[in-house]
Amino acid sequence: MDIADIATTDYTELEAESNLGKARSVFEEENPKGIIVTKAGEYEGVITQKQLLRSHIEDHTKVETLTKSAPKVERTDNVRDVARALVEGGTKVAPVFESGSLWGVISQDLILEAVLENLDTLTVEQIYTENPISIAEDATLGQAINRLREHGVSRLPVVDEDGFLTGVVTTHDVVEFATRNVEKTTRGDRSGEGDRLLDLPVYDVMSSPAATTTLDESVRDAVERMFEKDYSGLVVTPEDDDRVVGGVVTKTDVLRALSYTEEDVMDVQITNVNLLDTLSRESIRSSIEEIAEKYGKMRVRHAHVRFHEHKEKLRGTPLIQCKIRLRTNRGQVAGSGEGYGAEQAFSVARDKLERNVLEVKGVESDREYEGQLLRKLGEL
């Protein structure tokens, strides 16, 4: 299926010279997945809600300040390649070109709607993310924003003092809440009002109850619920207790699964691939394969490497966070780390991943020994 079969020529566009106040209004009124930014009629990039979470950026700031690049898609590209491009570009929307000219846009939702009927062959367990970042309901809105930005995620399960799920706070919730409340004040009061909003508890902002799913539910049913509720993800809970946070599954997780390859080599996807400096995709794959080979019983089905850039820099090199997650026949194994530049961040994350893999190996060995001991005792 070519992407032209599902892309659309109906999209929201803003001039780079427009102000961020206008962009915020567009997101509040139309709730698009992203806005295409142009300059003198030429494509410049995209702007998303997540970017508007950056603090201390006034409404009069120009849109081009927050514009980021997105993968350029050709009308003849296939769905799998475009799905991979969106995941690796860390974006939910991308421009579609024809003969060098902007023709339309493709979004995460358009792809998922087109392939929905095929998603009943997958279960949530096959694609979800374990151990998600969560936040307490009495934490402040400012802390939620920092956590969303720090970890490069778009949603946080909210838990009470007992650790039970009570709601979810998302990028969209934060932007909508802040925009709605700040606009009630006069221009001169906005700074003070913004500070007061950041001190409000997450409980006042979160969506409740949280929409949940279970490991054995089909991905098709989960995605249909996301569309029905206009959510970008669901909290994964045990079938017998929807208060316990077991993971999250998002539309991006589904998109990532769509782009899995059937190559003989390990399938590795890299989010925010533009942050790679001295690293290559092949060197990352080889490095992860070396770890996997140390534990022969663990077959890696898929590897996801995510890079996230912080504002902090050292002699011009940004502080990068790297997360590596392996999906294996033994479950999920992950490692994360930070460093200045992608290579250093990946190295730290790789070391943590290797320790975690060896820990899994140790647990498996202990279980095997325990089983052997019990069998011998049974023979006595």
Short mmCIF file of C-alpha atoms in Angstrom, two decimals:
data_model
loop_
_atom_site.label_atom_id
_atom_site.label_comp_id
_atom_site.label_asym_id
_atom_site.label_seq_id
_atom_site.Cartn_x
_atom_site.Cartn_y
_atom_site.Cartn_z
CA MET A 1 0.00 0.00 0.00
CA ASP A 2 1.47 3.36 -1.05
CA ILE A 3 1.23 6.19 1.44
CA ALA A 4 -0.70 8.22 -1.18
CA ASP A 5 -3.65 5.89 -0.56
CA ILE A 6 -4.01 7.12 3.03
CA ALA A 7 -2.32 10.55 3.20
CA THR A 8 -4.45 13.69 3.16
CA THR A 9 -4.19 17.09 1.54
CA ASP A 10 -6.23 18.56 4.43
CA TYR A 11 -3.81 19.86 7.05
CA THR A 12 -3.14 22.83 9.32
CA GLU A 13 -0.43 25.22 8.20
CA LEU A 14 1.18 28.24 9.86
CA GLU A 15 3.75 30.75 8.67
CA ALA A 16 7.08 30.66 10.46
CA GLU A 17 6.58 34.33 11.33
CA SER A 18 3.33 33.61 13.20
CA ASN A 19 3.44 33.76 16.99
CA LEU A 20 3.19 30.83 19.39
CA GLY A 21 -0.04 32.23 20.79
CA LYS A 22 -1.68 31.45 17.47
CA ALA A 23 -0.20 27.92 17.48
CA ARG A 24 -1.55 27.33 20.99
CA SER A 25 -4.99 28.48 19.86
CA VAL A 26 -4.90 26.08 16.89
CA PHE A 27 -4.06 23.14 19.15
CA GLU A 28 -6.78 24.14 21.62
CA GLU A 29 -9.51 24.60 18.98
CA GLU A 30 -8.60 21.95 16.38
CA ASN A 31 -6.43 19.49 18.33
CA PRO A 32 -4.27 18.50 15.33
CA LYS A 33 -1.44 15.99 15.74
CA GLY A 34 0.95 18.59 14.45
CA ILE A 35 1.13 21.81 12.44
CA ILE A 36 3.05 22.18 9.18
CA VAL A 37 5.25 25.28 9.26
CA THR A 38 6.06 27.11 6.03
CA LYS A 39 8.13 30.17 5.17
CA ALA A 40 7.31 32.16 2.06
CA GLY A 41 5.29 29.18 0.89
CA GLU A 42 8.14 26.68 1.36
CA TYR A 43 8.08 23.83 3.87
CA GLU A 44 10.14 24.51 7.00
CA GLY A 45 9.15 21.78 9.47
CA VAL A 46 6.50 20.90 12.05
CA ILE A 47 5.46 22.03 15.49
CA THR A 48 3.79 19.76 18.06
CA GLN A 49 2.04 20.16 21.39
CA LYS A 50 4.96 18.59 23.20
CA GLN A 51 7.21 21.42 22.07
CA LEU A 52 4.84 23.96 23.63
CA LEU A 53 5.60 22.49 27.06
CA ARG A 54 8.88 24.37 27.10
CA SER A 55 8.68 26.92 29.90
CA HIS A 56 9.25 30.67 29.71
CA ILE A 57 8.33 30.96 26.05
CA GLU A 58 5.92 33.84 25.56
CA ASP A 59 2.98 33.87 23.17
CA HIS A 60 4.59 36.56 21.02
CA THR A 61 7.59 34.31 20.24
CA LYS A 62 7.72 33.29 16.58
CA VAL A 63 6.65 29.78 15.59
CA GLU A 64 9.95 29.18 13.78
CA THR A 65 11.68 29.18 17.20
CA LEU A 66 10.13 25.82 18.04
CA THR A 67 9.89 24.37 14.55
CA LYS A 68 11.60 21.00 14.22
CA SER A 69 12.40 18.86 11.22
CA ALA A 70 10.28 15.85 10.32
CA PRO A 71 11.01 13.07 7.84
CA LYS A 72 9.99 13.95 4.29
CA VAL A 73 7.75 11.31 2.79
CA GLU A 74 7.17 10.63 -0.91
CA ARG A 75 3.70 9.76 -2.17
CA THR A 76 5.01 6.44 -3.47
CA ASP A 77 6.61 5.31 -0.18
CA ASN A 78 5.13 2.18 1.41
CA VAL A 79 3.38 2.12 4.77
CA ARG A 80 6.09 0.13 6.60
CA ASP A 81 8.84 2.56 5.62
CA VAL A 82 6.74 5.57 6.58
CA ALA A 83 5.80 4.00 9.93
CA ARG A 84 9.49 3.51 10.67
CA ALA A 85 10.28 7.08 9.57
CA LEU A 86 7.66 8.53 11.96
CA VAL A 87 8.91 6.42 14.88
CA GLU A 88 12.57 7.21 14.26
CA GLY A 89 11.80 10.87 13.66
CA GLY A 90 9.98 11.08 16.99
CA THR A 91 6.96 12.69 15.33
CA LYS A 92 3.28 11.92 14.78
CA VAL A 93 2.98 13.85 11.54
CA ALA A 94 5.16 14.26 8.44
CA PRO A 95 4.89 16.13 5.14
CA VAL A 96 4.22 14.20 1.94
CA PHE A 97 5.95 15.44 -1.20
CA GLU A 98 5.38 14.91 -4.88
CA SER A 99 8.04 15.96 -7.38
CA GLY A 100 9.68 18.14 -4.72
CA SER A 101 6.51 20.02 -3.77
CA LEU A 102 4.46 19.71 -0.59
CA TRP A 103 1.40 17.65 -1.48
CA GLY A 104 -0.14 16.71 1.86
CA VAL A 105 0.55 15.14 5.22
CA ILE A 106 0.56 11.70 6.76
CA SER A 107 -0.11 11.11 10.42
CA GLN A 108 0.12 8.30 12.91
CA ASP A 109 -3.68 8.11 13.10
CA LEU A 110 -4.17 7.89 9.34
CA ILE A 111 -1.80 4.91 9.15
CA LEU A 112 -3.43 3.11 12.08
CA GLU A 113 -6.92 3.64 10.68
CA ALA A 114 -5.81 2.16 7.35
CA VAL A 115 -4.36 -1.00 8.90
CA LEU A 116 -6.82 -1.42 11.77
CA GLU A 117 -8.34 -4.64 10.43
CA ASN A 118 -4.91 -6.31 10.45
CA LEU A 119 -4.16 -5.51 14.08
CA ASP A 120 -6.24 -8.33 15.54
CA THR A 121 -3.31 -10.70 14.96
CA LEU A 122 -1.30 -8.89 17.65
CA THR A 123 -1.88 -8.74 21.41
CA VAL A 124 -1.00 -5.88 23.74
CA GLU A 125 1.57 -8.12 25.44
CA GLN A 126 3.58 -8.28 22.20
CA ILE A 127 4.07 -4.53 21.86
CA TYR A 128 3.53 -2.75 25.19
CA THR A 129 6.20 -1.00 27.28
CA GLU A 130 6.89 -2.26 30.80
CA ASN A 131 7.82 -0.13 33.83
CA PRO A 132 6.49 3.23 32.59
CA ILE A 133 7.37 6.52 34.25
CA SER A 134 4.57 7.48 36.66
CA ILE A 135 3.84 10.38 39.03
CA ALA A 136 2.05 10.84 42.35
CA GLU A 137 -1.31 12.61 42.31
CA ASP A 138 -0.08 15.15 44.90
CA ALA A 139 2.96 16.09 42.76
CA THR A 140 2.79 19.54 41.19
CA LEU A 141 1.99 20.38 37.59
CA GLY A 142 5.52 21.78 37.28
CA GLN A 143 6.96 18.43 38.36
CA ALA A 144 4.76 16.64 35.82
CA ILE A 145 5.99 18.94 33.04
CA ASN A 146 9.61 18.34 34.05
CA ARG A 147 9.08 14.58 34.05
CA LEU A 148 7.39 14.62 30.65
CA ARG A 149 10.28 16.63 29.22
CA GLU A 150 13.04 14.79 31.06
CA HIS A 151 11.95 11.37 29.82
CA GLY A 152 10.67 12.48 26.40
CA VAL A 153 7.25 10.88 26.96
CA SER A 154 3.74 12.18 26.32
CA ARG A 155 1.80 10.56 29.20
CA LEU A 156 2.28 9.66 32.85
CA PRO A 157 0.13 7.23 34.85
CA VAL A 158 -0.90 8.95 38.11
CA VAL A 159 -0.83 6.91 41.32
CA ASP A 160 -2.08 7.54 44.86
CA GLU A 161 -0.10 7.15 48.09
CA ASP A 162 -0.60 3.38 47.93
CA GLY A 163 0.77 3.19 44.39
CA PHE A 164 -2.61 2.44 42.82
CA LEU A 165 -3.63 3.95 39.48
CA THR A 166 -6.00 6.92 39.80
CA GLY A 167 -5.60 8.70 36.47
CA VAL A 168 -3.31 9.81 33.64
CA VAL A 169 -1.77 13.18 32.83
CA THR A 170 -0.70 13.83 29.24
CA THR A 171 1.00 16.51 27.22
CA HIS A 172 -2.39 17.45 25.80
CA ASP A 173 -3.91 17.75 29.29
CA VAL A 174 -1.13 20.08 30.42
CA VAL A 175 -1.21 22.33 27.36
CA GLU A 176 -5.01 22.54 27.37
CA PHE A 177 -5.20 23.26 31.11
CA ALA A 178 -2.46 25.90 31.04
CA THR A 179 -3.85 27.64 27.95
CA ARG A 180 -7.41 27.68 29.30
CA ASN A 181 -6.40 29.14 32.67
CA VAL A 182 -3.73 31.62 31.58
CA GLU A 183 -6.11 33.13 29.01
CA LYS A 184 -8.45 34.06 31.86
CA THR A 185 -5.90 36.56 33.16
CA THR A 186 -4.81 39.90 31.76
CA ARG A 187 -1.52 40.17 29.94
CA GLY A 188 0.22 41.79 32.91
CA ASP A 189 -0.77 38.97 35.26
CA ARG A 190 0.32 36.06 33.10
CA SER A 191 3.73 35.51 34.62
CA GLY A 192 2.42 35.27 38.16
CA GLU A 193 -0.54 33.19 37.10
CA GLY A 194 1.75 30.78 35.25
CA ASP A 195 3.83 30.27 38.43
CA ARG A 196 0.67 29.55 40.44
CA LEU A 197 -0.49 26.99 37.88
CA LEU A 198 2.82 25.13 38.14
CA ASP A 199 2.21 24.69 41.88
CA LEU A 200 -1.19 23.02 41.42
CA PRO A 201 -1.38 19.28 42.17
CA VAL A 202 -1.49 16.82 39.27
CA TYR A 203 -4.81 15.65 40.70
CA ASP A 204 -6.41 18.86 39.36
CA VAL A 205 -5.15 18.27 35.82
CA MET A 206 -5.21 14.52 35.26
CA SER A 207 -7.84 12.56 33.35
CA SER A 208 -9.70 10.15 35.61
CA PRO A 209 -10.48 7.31 35.59
CA ALA A 210 -7.57 6.09 33.50
CA ALA A 211 -8.38 4.12 30.37
CA THR A 212 -6.83 0.68 30.68
CA THR A 213 -6.18 -2.50 28.73
CA THR A 214 -4.85 -5.98 29.53
CA LEU A 215 -2.01 -8.04 28.09
CA ASP A 216 -4.27 -10.49 26.28
CA GLU A 217 -6.44 -7.87 24.54
CA SER A 218 -5.98 -7.58 20.78
CA VAL A 219 -4.14 -4.51 19.55
CA ARG A 220 -7.08 -3.81 17.26
CA ASP A 221 -9.48 -3.54 20.22
CA ALA A 222 -6.99 -1.38 22.13
CA VAL A 223 -6.52 1.00 19.18
CA GLU A 224 -10.26 1.21 18.58
CA ARG A 225 -10.68 2.34 22.20
CA MET A 226 -7.94 4.94 21.73
CA PHE A 227 -9.77 6.32 18.71
CA GLU A 228 -13.13 6.23 20.49
CA LYS A 229 -11.81 8.18 23.50
CA ASP A 230 -9.34 10.30 21.49
CA TYR A 231 -6.44 8.96 23.56
CA SER A 232 -2.92 8.32 22.34
CA GLY A 233 -2.33 5.48 24.77
CA LEU A 234 -3.72 3.16 27.45
CA VAL A 235 -2.39 1.96 30.79
CA VAL A 236 -1.76 -1.79 30.88
CA THR A 237 -3.03 -3.50 34.05
CA PRO A 238 -3.46 -7.09 35.27
CA GLU A 239 -6.74 -8.65 34.19
CA ASP A 240 -7.84 -9.10 37.81
CA ASP A 241 -6.85 -5.66 39.15
CA ASP A 242 -7.10 -2.47 37.09
CA ARG A 243 -5.51 -0.44 39.91
CA VAL A 244 -2.00 -1.84 39.31
CA VAL A 245 0.19 -0.17 36.67
CA GLY A 246 1.89 -2.87 34.64
CA GLY A 247 2.89 -0.81 31.61
CA VAL A 248 1.57 1.42 28.86
CA VAL A 249 0.71 0.86 25.23
CA THR A 250 0.61 3.80 22.85
CA LYS A 251 -0.13 4.45 19.22
CA THR A 252 3.61 4.84 18.72
CA ASP A 253 4.13 1.32 20.08
CA VAL A 254 1.65 0.04 17.49
CA LEU A 255 3.34 2.01 14.73
CA ARG A 256 6.69 0.58 15.79
CA ALA A 257 5.29 -2.95 15.54
CA LEU A 258 4.05 -2.23 12.02
CA SER A 259 7.57 -1.46 10.92
CA TYR A 260 9.21 -4.62 12.29
CA THR A 261 11.24 -6.24 9.55
CA GLU A 262 11.72 -9.91 8.70
CA GLU A 263 15.41 -9.55 7.96
CA ASP A 264 17.94 -12.09 9.20
CA VAL A 265 19.72 -9.39 11.21
CA MET A 266 18.29 -7.99 14.43
CA ASP A 267 15.60 -5.37 13.85
CA VAL A 268 16.72 -2.15 15.55
CA GLN A 269 14.70 1.04 15.58
CA ILE A 270 16.14 4.35 16.68
CA THR A 271 13.97 7.23 17.82
CA ASN A 272 15.39 10.70 17.18
CA VAL A 273 17.99 9.30 14.83
CA ASN A 274 19.01 12.88 13.99
CA LEU A 275 20.84 13.05 17.34
CA LEU A 276 23.42 10.46 16.26
CA ASP A 277 26.85 12.02 15.86
CA THR A 278 29.70 9.53 15.57
CA LEU A 279 27.38 6.53 15.88
CA SER A 280 25.86 4.57 13.01
CA ARG A 281 22.84 2.30 12.95
CA GLU A 282 25.10 -0.65 12.18
CA SER A 283 27.42 0.02 15.13
CA ILE A 284 24.40 0.22 17.46
CA ARG A 285 23.00 -3.06 16.11
CA SER A 286 26.35 -4.84 16.44
CA SER A 287 26.81 -3.60 19.99
CA ILE A 288 23.38 -4.86 21.07
CA GLU A 289 23.88 -8.18 19.29
CA GLU A 290 27.09 -8.73 21.29
CA ILE A 291 25.11 -8.46 24.51
CA ALA A 292 22.32 -10.73 23.30
CA GLU A 293 24.83 -13.40 22.26
CA LYS A 294 26.13 -13.61 25.83
CA TYR A 295 22.86 -15.21 26.79
CA GLY A 296 22.04 -17.72 24.06
CA LYS A 297 18.63 -18.65 25.44
CA MET A 298 17.44 -15.05 25.09
CA ARG A 299 16.40 -14.44 21.50
CA VAL A 300 15.98 -10.74 20.77
CA ARG A 301 12.95 -10.14 18.57
CA HIS A 302 13.26 -6.40 18.44
CA ALA A 303 15.42 -3.60 19.84
CA HIS A 304 14.33 -0.01 20.36
CA VAL A 305 16.91 2.69 21.06
CA ARG A 306 15.59 6.12 21.99
CA PHE A 307 17.71 9.28 22.24
CA HIS A 308 16.42 12.39 24.00
CA GLU A 309 18.25 15.73 24.08
CA HIS A 310 18.38 17.87 27.24
CA LYS A 311 19.04 21.60 27.28
CA GLU A 312 22.27 21.24 29.26
CA LYS A 313 25.49 21.39 27.23
CA LEU A 314 29.20 20.89 27.84
CA ARG A 315 31.44 22.85 25.48
CA GLY A 316 28.63 22.88 22.93
CA THR A 317 27.80 19.16 23.20
CA PRO A 318 24.27 18.50 24.48
CA LEU A 319 23.46 16.17 27.35
CA ILE A 320 21.72 13.15 25.80
CA GLN A 321 19.59 10.50 27.44
CA CYS A 322 19.59 7.06 25.83
CA LYS A 323 17.15 4.23 26.54
CA ILE A 324 17.60 0.75 25.09
CA ARG A 325 14.74 -1.73 25.30
CA LEU A 326 14.96 -5.32 24.06
CA ARG A 327 11.85 -7.35 23.37
CA THR A 328 12.84 -10.99 23.77
CA ASN A 329 11.40 -14.46 24.21
CA ARG A 330 12.20 -13.96 27.92
CA GLY A 331 10.28 -10.69 28.22
CA GLN A 332 11.56 -7.13 28.09
CA VAL A 333 15.00 -6.00 29.24
CA ALA A 334 16.06 -2.36 29.30
CA GLY A 335 18.93 -0.07 30.15
CA SER A 336 19.27 3.70 30.21
CA GLY A 337 21.97 6.29 30.72
CA GLU A 338 23.05 9.84 30.02
CA GLY A 339 26.14 11.41 28.56
CA TYR A 340 27.36 14.35 26.52
CA GLY A 341 26.72 13.33 22.95
CA ALA A 342 24.88 10.28 21.64
CA GLU A 343 27.94 8.00 21.68
CA GLN A 344 28.65 8.52 25.39
CA ALA A 345 24.95 8.22 26.29
CA PHE A 346 24.63 4.99 24.31
CA SER A 347 27.73 3.56 25.97
CA VAL A 348 26.34 4.18 29.47
CA ALA A 349 22.94 2.75 28.50
CA ARG A 350 24.58 -0.27 26.88
CA ASP A 351 26.55 -1.04 30.06
CA LYS A 352 23.38 -0.83 32.14
CA LEU A 353 21.57 -3.04 29.64
CA GLU A 354 24.34 -5.63 29.81
CA ARG A 355 24.15 -5.72 33.62
CA ASN A 356 20.39 -6.19 33.42
CA VAL A 357 20.72 -8.97 30.84
CA LEU A 358 23.23 -10.78 33.07
CA GLU A 359 20.88 -10.32 36.00
CA VAL A 360 18.11 -11.99 34.01
CA LYS A 361 20.56 -14.76 33.19
CA GLY A 362 21.33 -15.15 36.88
CA VAL A 363 17.67 -15.37 37.82
CA GLU A 364 17.08 -17.99 35.13
CA SER A 365 20.09 -19.99 36.34
CA ASP A 366 18.83 -19.85 39.93
CA ARG A 367 15.44 -21.12 38.80
CA GLU A 368 17.02 -23.96 36.83
CA TYR A 369 19.15 -24.95 39.82
CA GLU A 370 16.14 -24.79 42.12
CA GLY A 371 14.21 -27.06 39.73
CA GLN A 372 17.07 -29.56 39.56
CA LEU A 373 17.38 -29.60 43.34
CA LEU A 374 13.66 -30.20 43.81
CA ARG A 375 13.73 -33.04 41.29
CA LYS A 376 16.66 -34.68 43.10
CA LEU A 377 14.92 -34.32 46.44
CA GLY A 378 11.82 -35.91 44.91
CA GLU A 379 13.89 -38.93 43.93
CA LEU A 380 15.01 -39.55 47.49
#
